[in-house]
């Protein structure tokens, strides 16, 4: 029974008087699509995950925390407002390592009064930035980006394969129509 299933799956490559050229082309198209998905998807996913991991690691090395002081109260968001958890944007003041005092807007915990000490993150240029992801968060993001890249490649490969198979089906239907135009008059009688 198992041997029969394998033969059915590979029938397009076997010698068969009913096999058409389009059947062989379709079999190769299906094989190539699955190889692109398996091998290409793996490679693209790994490359995307590695690139994301490197970018996030670079963020962790370039960004650093500094102590800042709230210039304004960090108001609690109104009910129904969309916010990132209990964090709101508030004006802060900090002193850069070169001694210059800066002010800007950063995400801080809500409900704090002006004058409270908070931690803000700066990038390599000294500008306010978001806190970089932890190694665990970076690993999760890298995996998600790698998976998304692999799925995108799989979608493109399946779409291209489906388009080629659709064209092959159209060719087969047209060929059947031409063959029917030749055979039908020989039968000599029409119904209806």
Short mmCIF file of C-alpha atoms in Angstrom, two decimals:
data_model
loop_
_atom_site.label_atom_id
_atom_site.label_comp_id
_atom_site.label_asym_id
_atom_site.label_seq_id
_atom_site.Cartn_x
_atom_site.Cartn_y
_atom_site.Cartn_z
CA UNK A 1 0.00 0.00 0.00
CA UNK A 2 2.81 2.42 0.93
CA UNK A 3 4.62 1.74 -2.35
CA UNK A 4 1.46 2.60 -4.29
CA UNK A 5 1.25 6.01 -2.59
CA UNK A 6 4.87 6.80 -3.43
CA UNK A 7 4.28 5.79 -7.05
CA UNK A 8 1.21 8.04 -7.24
CA UNK A 9 3.16 11.00 -5.91
CA UNK A 10 5.98 10.50 -8.39
CA UNK A 11 3.80 9.59 -11.39
CA UNK A 12 4.72 12.74 -13.27
CA UNK A 13 8.39 11.71 -13.44
CA UNK A 14 7.69 8.11 -14.46
CA UNK A 15 7.51 7.10 -18.09
CA UNK A 16 3.83 7.13 -19.00
CA UNK A 17 2.18 7.43 -22.42
CA UNK A 18 -0.45 9.81 -20.97
CA UNK A 19 2.11 12.12 -19.41
CA UNK A 20 2.29 15.51 -21.06
CA UNK A 21 5.21 17.91 -21.16
CA UNK A 22 3.21 20.32 -18.99
CA UNK A 23 2.83 17.61 -16.33
CA UNK A 24 6.60 17.25 -16.08
CA UNK A 25 7.05 21.04 -15.94
CA UNK A 26 4.43 21.27 -13.20
CA UNK A 27 6.12 18.54 -11.18
CA UNK A 28 9.44 20.40 -11.37
CA UNK A 29 7.78 23.70 -10.47
CA UNK A 30 6.25 22.13 -7.35
CA UNK A 31 9.61 20.61 -6.38
CA UNK A 32 11.46 23.91 -6.87
CA UNK A 33 8.83 25.85 -4.89
CA UNK A 34 9.15 23.48 -1.92
CA UNK A 35 12.96 23.57 -2.10
CA UNK A 36 12.90 27.38 -2.13
CA UNK A 37 10.56 27.36 0.86
CA UNK A 38 12.61 24.81 2.81
CA UNK A 39 16.15 25.92 2.00
CA UNK A 40 15.61 29.57 1.08
CA UNK A 41 13.16 30.16 3.90
CA UNK A 42 15.61 28.74 6.41
CA UNK A 43 18.47 30.87 5.09
CA UNK A 44 16.42 34.07 4.85
CA UNK A 45 14.98 33.50 8.32
CA UNK A 46 18.42 32.94 9.83
CA UNK A 47 19.88 35.98 8.07
CA UNK A 48 17.00 38.23 9.18
CA UNK A 49 17.21 36.94 12.76
CA UNK A 50 20.99 37.46 12.82
CA UNK A 51 20.72 41.00 11.39
CA UNK A 52 18.00 41.90 13.90
CA UNK A 53 20.01 40.47 16.77
CA UNK A 54 23.08 42.46 15.72
CA UNK A 55 21.08 45.70 15.43
CA UNK A 56 19.54 45.21 18.87
CA UNK A 57 22.91 44.31 20.39
CA UNK A 58 24.35 47.49 18.88
CA UNK A 59 21.51 49.45 20.50
CA UNK A 60 22.33 47.89 23.87
CA UNK A 61 25.99 48.93 23.56
CA UNK A 62 25.32 52.45 22.20
CA UNK A 63 22.52 53.50 24.54
CA UNK A 64 23.12 54.32 28.16
CA UNK A 65 20.96 55.42 31.09
CA UNK A 66 21.28 58.79 32.82
CA UNK A 67 19.51 60.35 35.78
CA UNK A 68 17.03 63.07 34.85
CA UNK A 69 14.63 65.31 36.72
CA UNK A 70 10.97 65.76 35.77
CA UNK A 71 10.29 69.36 34.74
CA UNK A 72 6.52 68.85 34.65
CA UNK A 73 4.16 66.46 36.42
CA UNK A 74 3.59 63.20 34.59
CA UNK A 75 -0.19 63.20 34.44
CA UNK A 76 -2.11 59.97 34.50
CA UNK A 77 -3.72 59.35 31.10
CA UNK A 78 -7.45 59.94 30.86
CA UNK A 79 -9.58 56.81 30.89
CA UNK A 80 -9.84 55.45 27.38
CA UNK A 81 -6.62 57.10 26.16
CA UNK A 82 -4.25 54.70 24.51
CA UNK A 83 -0.89 54.61 26.21
CA UNK A 84 2.04 52.29 26.58
CA UNK A 85 1.12 50.78 29.95
CA UNK A 86 1.38 53.31 32.79
CA UNK A 87 3.98 55.39 30.99
CA UNK A 88 3.37 58.88 29.63
CA UNK A 89 5.45 61.48 27.82
CA UNK A 90 6.76 64.20 30.10
CA UNK A 91 9.36 66.95 29.95
CA UNK A 92 12.67 66.02 31.61
CA UNK A 93 16.01 67.72 32.24
CA UNK A 94 19.36 65.94 32.39
CA UNK A 95 23.05 66.77 32.38
CA UNK A 96 25.12 65.15 29.64
CA UNK A 97 28.56 63.66 30.42
CA UNK A 98 30.15 66.84 28.94
CA UNK A 99 28.36 68.95 31.61
CA UNK A 100 25.75 70.58 29.34
CA UNK A 101 22.15 70.56 30.62
CA UNK A 102 19.49 69.40 28.17
CA UNK A 103 15.71 69.20 28.23
CA UNK A 104 13.40 67.01 26.19
CA UNK A 105 10.41 64.71 26.29
CA UNK A 106 10.73 61.10 27.40
CA UNK A 107 8.47 58.25 28.48
CA UNK A 108 8.23 58.11 32.27
CA UNK A 109 6.00 56.40 34.79
CA UNK A 110 2.71 58.26 35.20
CA UNK A 111 1.64 59.95 38.41
CA UNK A 112 5.03 61.47 39.32
CA UNK A 113 5.44 65.09 40.42
CA UNK A 114 7.81 67.67 38.99
CA UNK A 115 11.26 67.36 40.57
CA UNK A 116 11.14 63.56 40.78
CA UNK A 117 14.22 61.68 39.64
CA UNK A 118 13.76 59.35 36.67
CA UNK A 119 16.04 57.33 34.42
CA UNK A 120 16.14 58.22 30.72
CA UNK A 121 18.15 56.60 27.94
CA UNK A 122 20.46 58.40 25.54
CA UNK A 123 21.90 57.21 22.24
CA UNK A 124 25.53 57.57 21.12
CA UNK A 125 24.89 61.20 20.01
CA UNK A 126 23.44 62.12 23.39
CA UNK A 127 19.83 62.37 22.17
CA UNK A 128 16.90 60.86 24.04
CA UNK A 129 16.14 57.31 22.95
CA UNK A 130 13.97 54.38 23.99
CA UNK A 131 15.36 51.86 26.41
CA UNK A 132 17.04 49.08 24.41
CA UNK A 133 15.51 45.62 24.63
CA UNK A 134 16.94 43.13 27.09
CA UNK A 135 18.80 40.12 25.65
CA UNK A 136 15.69 37.97 26.15
CA UNK A 137 13.45 40.54 24.41
CA UNK A 138 16.02 40.87 21.63
CA UNK A 139 16.08 37.09 21.14
CA UNK A 140 12.28 37.04 20.86
CA UNK A 141 12.26 39.97 18.41
CA UNK A 142 14.98 38.33 16.33
CA UNK A 143 13.04 35.08 16.19
CA UNK A 144 9.86 36.93 15.17
CA UNK A 145 11.63 38.89 12.42
CA UNK A 146 13.34 35.71 11.18
CA UNK A 147 10.01 33.86 11.11
CA UNK A 148 8.32 36.76 9.31
CA UNK A 149 11.07 36.85 6.68
CA UNK A 150 10.79 33.09 6.13
CA UNK A 151 7.00 33.34 5.83
CA UNK A 152 7.32 36.24 3.37
CA UNK A 153 9.65 34.21 1.17
CA UNK A 154 7.30 31.24 1.40
CA UNK A 155 4.37 33.44 0.35
CA UNK A 156 6.27 34.79 -2.65
CA UNK A 157 7.40 31.30 -3.67
CA UNK A 158 3.89 29.85 -3.32
CA UNK A 159 2.42 32.78 -5.24
CA UNK A 160 4.90 32.39 -8.10
CA UNK A 161 4.35 28.63 -8.15
CA UNK A 162 0.58 29.08 -8.20
CA UNK A 163 0.86 31.55 -11.07
CA UNK A 164 3.00 29.14 -13.12
CA UNK A 165 0.62 26.27 -12.39
CA UNK A 166 -2.36 28.46 -13.38
CA UNK A 167 -0.64 29.23 -16.71
CA UNK A 168 0.01 25.52 -17.24
CA UNK A 169 -3.65 24.75 -16.51
CA UNK A 170 -4.71 27.41 -19.03
CA UNK A 171 -2.41 25.82 -21.64
CA UNK A 172 -3.86 22.37 -20.94
CA UNK A 173 -7.44 23.65 -21.17
CA UNK A 174 -6.65 25.41 -24.47
CA UNK A 175 -5.01 22.24 -25.80
CA UNK A 176 -8.07 20.19 -24.82
CA UNK A 177 -10.29 22.72 -26.60
CA UNK A 178 -8.21 22.45 -29.79
CA UNK A 179 -8.26 18.65 -29.59
CA UNK A 180 -12.02 18.66 -29.06
CA UNK A 181 -12.48 20.88 -32.12
CA UNK A 182 -10.68 18.20 -34.17
CA UNK A 183 -12.42 15.16 -32.64
CA UNK A 184 -15.98 16.45 -32.22
CA UNK A 185 -16.89 16.68 -35.95
CA UNK A 186 -15.80 13.03 -36.47
CA UNK A 187 -18.46 11.81 -34.12
CA UNK A 188 -20.96 13.04 -36.66
CA UNK A 189 -24.05 13.58 -34.59
CA UNK A 190 -24.87 16.30 -32.14
CA UNK A 191 -27.30 16.11 -29.32
CA UNK A 192 -29.78 18.94 -28.88
#
